[in-house]
Coordinates of N, CA, C and O in Angstrom, one line a residue:
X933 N 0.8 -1.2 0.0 CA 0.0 0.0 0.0 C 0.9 1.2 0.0 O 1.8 1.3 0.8
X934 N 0.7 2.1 -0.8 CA 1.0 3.6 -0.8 C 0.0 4.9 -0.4 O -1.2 4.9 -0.5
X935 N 0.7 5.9 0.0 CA -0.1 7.4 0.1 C -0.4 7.7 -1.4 O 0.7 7.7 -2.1
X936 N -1.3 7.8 -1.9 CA -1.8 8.6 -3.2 C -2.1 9.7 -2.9 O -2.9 9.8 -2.0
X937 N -1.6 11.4 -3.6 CA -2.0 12.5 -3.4 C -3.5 12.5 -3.8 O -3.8 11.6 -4.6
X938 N -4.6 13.5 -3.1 CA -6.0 13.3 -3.2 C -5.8 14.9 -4.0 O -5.2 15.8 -3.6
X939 N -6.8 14.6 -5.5 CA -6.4 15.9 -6.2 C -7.5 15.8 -7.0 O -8.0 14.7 -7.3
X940 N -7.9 16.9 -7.4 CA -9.1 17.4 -8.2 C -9.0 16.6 -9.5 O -7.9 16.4 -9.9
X941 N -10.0 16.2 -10.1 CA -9.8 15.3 -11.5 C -9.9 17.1 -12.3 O -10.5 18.1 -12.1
X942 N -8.9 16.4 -13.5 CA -9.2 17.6 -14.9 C -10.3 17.8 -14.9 O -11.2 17.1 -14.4
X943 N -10.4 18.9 -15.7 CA -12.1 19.7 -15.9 C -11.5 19.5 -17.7 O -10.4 19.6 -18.2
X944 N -13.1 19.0 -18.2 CA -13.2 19.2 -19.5 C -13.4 20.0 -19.8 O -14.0 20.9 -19.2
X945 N -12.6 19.9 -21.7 CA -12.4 21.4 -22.2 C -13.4 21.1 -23.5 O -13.0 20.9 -24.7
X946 N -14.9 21.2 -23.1 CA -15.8 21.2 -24.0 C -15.5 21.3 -25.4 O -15.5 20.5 -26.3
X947 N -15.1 22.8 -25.4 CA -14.7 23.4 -26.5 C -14.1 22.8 -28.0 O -14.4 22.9 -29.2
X948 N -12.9 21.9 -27.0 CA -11.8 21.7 -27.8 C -12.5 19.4 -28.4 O -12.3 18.8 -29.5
X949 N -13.1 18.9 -27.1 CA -13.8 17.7 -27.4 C -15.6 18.2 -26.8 O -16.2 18.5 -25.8
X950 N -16.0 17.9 -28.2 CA -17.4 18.3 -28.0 C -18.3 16.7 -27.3 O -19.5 16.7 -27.3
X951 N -17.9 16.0 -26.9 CA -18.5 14.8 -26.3 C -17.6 14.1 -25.5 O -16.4 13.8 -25.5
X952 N -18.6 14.0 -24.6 CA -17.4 12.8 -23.3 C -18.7 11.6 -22.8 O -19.8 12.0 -22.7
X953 N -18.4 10.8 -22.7 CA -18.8 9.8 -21.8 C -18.3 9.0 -20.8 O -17.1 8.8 -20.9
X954 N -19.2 8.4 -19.5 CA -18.7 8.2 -18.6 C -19.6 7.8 -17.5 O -20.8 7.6 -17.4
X955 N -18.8 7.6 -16.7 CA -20.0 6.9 -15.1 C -20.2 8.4 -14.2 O -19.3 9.1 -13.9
X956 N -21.6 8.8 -13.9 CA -21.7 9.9 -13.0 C -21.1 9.8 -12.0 O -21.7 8.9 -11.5
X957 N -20.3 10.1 -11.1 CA -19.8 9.3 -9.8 C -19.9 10.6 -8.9 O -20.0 10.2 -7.7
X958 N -20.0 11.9 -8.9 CA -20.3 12.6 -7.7 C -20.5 14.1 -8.4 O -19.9 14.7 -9.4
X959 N -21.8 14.6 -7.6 CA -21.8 16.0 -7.6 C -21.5 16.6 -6.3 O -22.0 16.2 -5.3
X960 N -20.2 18.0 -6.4 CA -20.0 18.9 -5.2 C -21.0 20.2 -5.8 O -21.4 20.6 -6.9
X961 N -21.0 20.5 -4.5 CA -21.6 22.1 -4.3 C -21.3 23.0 -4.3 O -20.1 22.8 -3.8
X962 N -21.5 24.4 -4.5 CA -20.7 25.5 -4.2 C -19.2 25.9 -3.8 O -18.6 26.5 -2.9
X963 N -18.8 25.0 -5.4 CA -16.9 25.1 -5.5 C -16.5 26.1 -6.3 O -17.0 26.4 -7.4
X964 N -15.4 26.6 -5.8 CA -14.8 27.9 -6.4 C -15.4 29.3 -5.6 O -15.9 29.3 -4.5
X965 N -15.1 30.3 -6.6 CA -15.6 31.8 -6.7 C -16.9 31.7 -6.6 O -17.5 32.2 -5.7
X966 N -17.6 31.0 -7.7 CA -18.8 31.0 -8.4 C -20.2 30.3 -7.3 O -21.4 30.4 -7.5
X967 N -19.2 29.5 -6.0 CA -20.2 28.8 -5.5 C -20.4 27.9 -6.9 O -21.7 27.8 -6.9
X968 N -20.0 27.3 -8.1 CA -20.8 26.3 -9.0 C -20.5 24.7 -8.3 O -19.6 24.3 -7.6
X969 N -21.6 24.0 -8.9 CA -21.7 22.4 -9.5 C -20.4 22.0 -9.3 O -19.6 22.9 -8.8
X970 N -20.0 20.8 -9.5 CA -18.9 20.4 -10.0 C -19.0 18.8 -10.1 O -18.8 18.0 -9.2
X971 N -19.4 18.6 -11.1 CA -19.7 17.2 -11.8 C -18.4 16.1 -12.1 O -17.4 16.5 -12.7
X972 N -18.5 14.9 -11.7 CA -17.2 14.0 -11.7 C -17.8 13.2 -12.7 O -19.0 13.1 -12.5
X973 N -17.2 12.7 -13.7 CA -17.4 11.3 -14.5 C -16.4 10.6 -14.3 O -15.3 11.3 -14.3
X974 N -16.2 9.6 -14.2 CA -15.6 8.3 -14.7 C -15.1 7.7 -16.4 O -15.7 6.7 -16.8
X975 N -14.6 8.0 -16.7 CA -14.3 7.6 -18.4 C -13.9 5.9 -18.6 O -13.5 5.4 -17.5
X976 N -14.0 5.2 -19.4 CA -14.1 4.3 -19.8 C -12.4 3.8 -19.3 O -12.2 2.6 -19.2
X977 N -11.5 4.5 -19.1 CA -10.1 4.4 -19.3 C -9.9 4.2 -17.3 O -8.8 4.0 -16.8
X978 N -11.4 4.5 -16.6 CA -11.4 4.4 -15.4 C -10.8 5.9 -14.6 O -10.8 6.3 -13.4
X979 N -10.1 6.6 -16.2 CA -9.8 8.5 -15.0 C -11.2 8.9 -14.6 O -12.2 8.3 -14.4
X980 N -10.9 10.1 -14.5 CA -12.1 10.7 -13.6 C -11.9 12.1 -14.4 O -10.8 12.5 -14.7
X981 N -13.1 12.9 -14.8 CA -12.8 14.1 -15.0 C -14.0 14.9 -14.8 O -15.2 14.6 -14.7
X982 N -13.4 16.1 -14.6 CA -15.0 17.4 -13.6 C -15.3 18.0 -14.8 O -14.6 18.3 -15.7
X983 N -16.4 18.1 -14.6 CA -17.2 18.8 -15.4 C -18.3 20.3 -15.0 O -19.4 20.1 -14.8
X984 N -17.8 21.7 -15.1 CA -18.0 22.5 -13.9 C -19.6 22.6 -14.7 O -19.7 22.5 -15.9
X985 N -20.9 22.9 -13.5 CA -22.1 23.0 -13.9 C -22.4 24.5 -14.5 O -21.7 25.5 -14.5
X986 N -23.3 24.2 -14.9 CA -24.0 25.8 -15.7 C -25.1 25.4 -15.5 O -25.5 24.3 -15.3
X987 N -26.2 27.0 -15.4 CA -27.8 27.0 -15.6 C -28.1 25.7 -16.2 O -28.8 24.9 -15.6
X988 N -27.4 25.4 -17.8 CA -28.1 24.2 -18.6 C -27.7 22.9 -18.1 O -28.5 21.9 -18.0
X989 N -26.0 22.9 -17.6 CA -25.9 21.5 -17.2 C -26.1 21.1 -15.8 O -26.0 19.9 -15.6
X990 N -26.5 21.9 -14.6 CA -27.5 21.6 -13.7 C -28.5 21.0 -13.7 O -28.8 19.9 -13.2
X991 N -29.5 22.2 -14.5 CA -30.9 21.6 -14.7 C -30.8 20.0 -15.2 O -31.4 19.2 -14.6
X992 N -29.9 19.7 -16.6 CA -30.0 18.4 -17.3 C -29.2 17.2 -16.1 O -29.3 16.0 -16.3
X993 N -28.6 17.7 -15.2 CA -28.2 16.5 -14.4 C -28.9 16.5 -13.4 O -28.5 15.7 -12.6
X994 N -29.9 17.3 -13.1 CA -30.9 17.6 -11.7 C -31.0 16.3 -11.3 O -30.6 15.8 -10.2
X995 N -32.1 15.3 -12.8 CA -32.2 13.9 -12.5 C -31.7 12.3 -12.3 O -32.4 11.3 -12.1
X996 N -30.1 12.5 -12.6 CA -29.4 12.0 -12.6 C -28.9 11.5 -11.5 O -28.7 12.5 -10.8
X997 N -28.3 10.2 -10.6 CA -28.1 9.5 -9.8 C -26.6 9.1 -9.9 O -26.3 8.4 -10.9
X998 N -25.8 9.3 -9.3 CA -24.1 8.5 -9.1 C -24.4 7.3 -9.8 O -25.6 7.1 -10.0
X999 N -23.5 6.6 -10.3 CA -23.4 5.5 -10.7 C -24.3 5.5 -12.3 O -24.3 4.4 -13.0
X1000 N -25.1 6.7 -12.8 CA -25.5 6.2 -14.1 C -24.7 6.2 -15.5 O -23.6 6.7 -15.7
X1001 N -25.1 5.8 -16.0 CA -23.9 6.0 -17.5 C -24.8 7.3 -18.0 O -26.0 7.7 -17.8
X1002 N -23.5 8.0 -18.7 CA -24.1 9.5 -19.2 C -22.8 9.8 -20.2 O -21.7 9.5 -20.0
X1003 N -23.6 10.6 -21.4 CA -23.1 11.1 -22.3 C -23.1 12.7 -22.5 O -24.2 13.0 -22.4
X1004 N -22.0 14.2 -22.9 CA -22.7 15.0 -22.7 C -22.1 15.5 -23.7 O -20.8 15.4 -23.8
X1005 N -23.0 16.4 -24.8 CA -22.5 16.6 -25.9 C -23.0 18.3 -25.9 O -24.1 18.7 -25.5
X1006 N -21.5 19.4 -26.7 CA -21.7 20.2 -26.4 C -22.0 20.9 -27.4 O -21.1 20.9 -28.3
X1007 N -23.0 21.6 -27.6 CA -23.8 22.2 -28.9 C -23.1 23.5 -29.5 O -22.9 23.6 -30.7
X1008 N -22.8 24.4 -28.8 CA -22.0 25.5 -28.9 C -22.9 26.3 -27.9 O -23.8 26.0 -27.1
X1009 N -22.1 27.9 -28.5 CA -23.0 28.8 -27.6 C -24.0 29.2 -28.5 O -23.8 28.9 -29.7
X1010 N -24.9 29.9 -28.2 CA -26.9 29.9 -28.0 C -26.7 31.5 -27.6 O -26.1 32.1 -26.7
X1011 N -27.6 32.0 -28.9 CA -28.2 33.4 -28.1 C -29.0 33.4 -27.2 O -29.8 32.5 -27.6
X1012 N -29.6 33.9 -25.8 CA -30.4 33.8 -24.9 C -31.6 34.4 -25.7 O -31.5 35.5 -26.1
X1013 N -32.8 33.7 -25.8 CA -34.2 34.3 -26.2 C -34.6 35.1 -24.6 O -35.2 36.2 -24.8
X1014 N -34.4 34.8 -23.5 CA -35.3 35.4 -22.3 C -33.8 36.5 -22.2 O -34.0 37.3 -21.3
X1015 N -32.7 36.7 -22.7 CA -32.1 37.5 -22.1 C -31.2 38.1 -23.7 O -30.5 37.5 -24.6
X1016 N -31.7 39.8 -23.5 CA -31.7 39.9 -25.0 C -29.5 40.1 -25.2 O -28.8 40.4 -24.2
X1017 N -29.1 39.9 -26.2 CA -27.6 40.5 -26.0 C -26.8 39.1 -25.8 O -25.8 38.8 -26.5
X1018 N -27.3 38.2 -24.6 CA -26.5 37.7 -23.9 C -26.6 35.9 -24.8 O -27.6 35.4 -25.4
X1019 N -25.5 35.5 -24.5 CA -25.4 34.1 -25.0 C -25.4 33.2 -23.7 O -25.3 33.6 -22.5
X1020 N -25.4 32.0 -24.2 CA -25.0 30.4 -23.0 C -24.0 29.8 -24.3 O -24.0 30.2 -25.4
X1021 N -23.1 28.4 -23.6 CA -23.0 27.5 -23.7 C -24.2 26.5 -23.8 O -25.0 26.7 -22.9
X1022 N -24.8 25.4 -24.8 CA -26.1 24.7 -24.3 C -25.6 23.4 -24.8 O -24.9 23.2 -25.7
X1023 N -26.0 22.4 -24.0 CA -25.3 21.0 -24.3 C -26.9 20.3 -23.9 O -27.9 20.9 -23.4
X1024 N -26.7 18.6 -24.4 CA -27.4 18.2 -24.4 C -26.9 17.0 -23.3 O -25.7 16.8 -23.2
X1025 N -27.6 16.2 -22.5 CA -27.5 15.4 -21.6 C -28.3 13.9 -21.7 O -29.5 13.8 -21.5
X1026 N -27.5 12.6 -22.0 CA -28.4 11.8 -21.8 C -27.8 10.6 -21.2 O -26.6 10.5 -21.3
X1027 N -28.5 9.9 -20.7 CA -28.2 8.8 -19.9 C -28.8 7.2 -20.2 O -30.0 7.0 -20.5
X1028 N -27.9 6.2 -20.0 CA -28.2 5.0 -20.6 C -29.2 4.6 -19.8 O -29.1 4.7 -18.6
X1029 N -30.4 3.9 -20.7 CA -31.3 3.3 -19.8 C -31.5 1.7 -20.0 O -32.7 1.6 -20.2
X1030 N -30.9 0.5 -20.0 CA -31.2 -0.8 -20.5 C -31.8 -1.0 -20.3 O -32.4 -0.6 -19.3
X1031 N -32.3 -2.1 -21.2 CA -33.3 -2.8 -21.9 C -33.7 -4.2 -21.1 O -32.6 -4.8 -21.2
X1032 N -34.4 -4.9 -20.5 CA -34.9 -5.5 -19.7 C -33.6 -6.7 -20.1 O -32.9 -7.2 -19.3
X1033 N -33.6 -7.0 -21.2 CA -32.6 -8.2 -21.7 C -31.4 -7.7 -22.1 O -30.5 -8.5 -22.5
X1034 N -31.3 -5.8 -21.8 CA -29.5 -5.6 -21.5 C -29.0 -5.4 -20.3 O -27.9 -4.9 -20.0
X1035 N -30.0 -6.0 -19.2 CA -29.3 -5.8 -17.7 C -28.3 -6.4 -17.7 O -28.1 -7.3 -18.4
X1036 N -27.4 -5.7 -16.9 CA -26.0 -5.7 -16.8 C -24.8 -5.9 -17.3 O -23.7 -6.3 -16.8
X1037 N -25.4 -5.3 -19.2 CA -24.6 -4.8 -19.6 C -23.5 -3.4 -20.0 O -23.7 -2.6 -19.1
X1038 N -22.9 -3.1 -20.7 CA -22.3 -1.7 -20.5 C -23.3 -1.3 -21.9 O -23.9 -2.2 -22.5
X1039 N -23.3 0.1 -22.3 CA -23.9 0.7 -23.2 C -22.8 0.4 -24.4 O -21.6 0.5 -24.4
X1040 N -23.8 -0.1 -25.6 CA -23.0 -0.7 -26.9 C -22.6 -2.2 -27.0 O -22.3 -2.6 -28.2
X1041 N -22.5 -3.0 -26.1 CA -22.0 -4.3 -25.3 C -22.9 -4.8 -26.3 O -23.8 -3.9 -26.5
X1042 N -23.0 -5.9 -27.1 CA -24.1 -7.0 -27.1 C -23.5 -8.2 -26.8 O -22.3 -8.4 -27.2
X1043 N -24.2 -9.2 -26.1 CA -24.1 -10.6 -25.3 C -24.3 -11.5 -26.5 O -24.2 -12.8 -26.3

């Protein structure tokens, strides 16, 4: 057994990779300046990487539980219709739901 330093997973750079997928594994609260989100996935390679929340990607993970599989794809930025001038980031959020006869498999797997 060893000490492992305990350290923040990278934050995705939407921008530069417009899709990630991964295991939801934890939301913090009011981190940073911002008081924002801070969304952990899991990637397939078993890293971990944060994902800082916004208006859109709160709301879309509101219903979301630790341990779901989730994909999050980033649309670009959006002029605001309720706020004139102003833009967002807007991404889209979805999560694997199997199929009575894909229990316990991974998303894309067939047995």
């Amino acid at each position: 057994m060893a000490w492992k330093k305990s350290e923040t997973a990278p934050t995705w750079e939407f921008e530069k990779q417009k899709e990630i997928e991964g295991v939801f594994v934890s939301k913090e609260e009011n981190v940073g300046p911002n008081n924002s989100n801070l969304y952990t996935l899991e990637l397939p390679d078993h890293s971990h990487i944060a994902i800082w929340g916004s208006t859109v990607l709160d709301t879309r993970f509101k219903n979301l539980q630790p341990g779901d599989q989730v994909k999050v794809i980033y649309l670009g930025k959006e002029e605001s219709e309720k706020r004139k001038g102003a833009s967002y980031h807007n991404f889209e959020v979805y999560h694997w739901i199997p199929d009575e006869d894909e229990a316990g498999e991974e998303p894309g797997e067939k047995v």
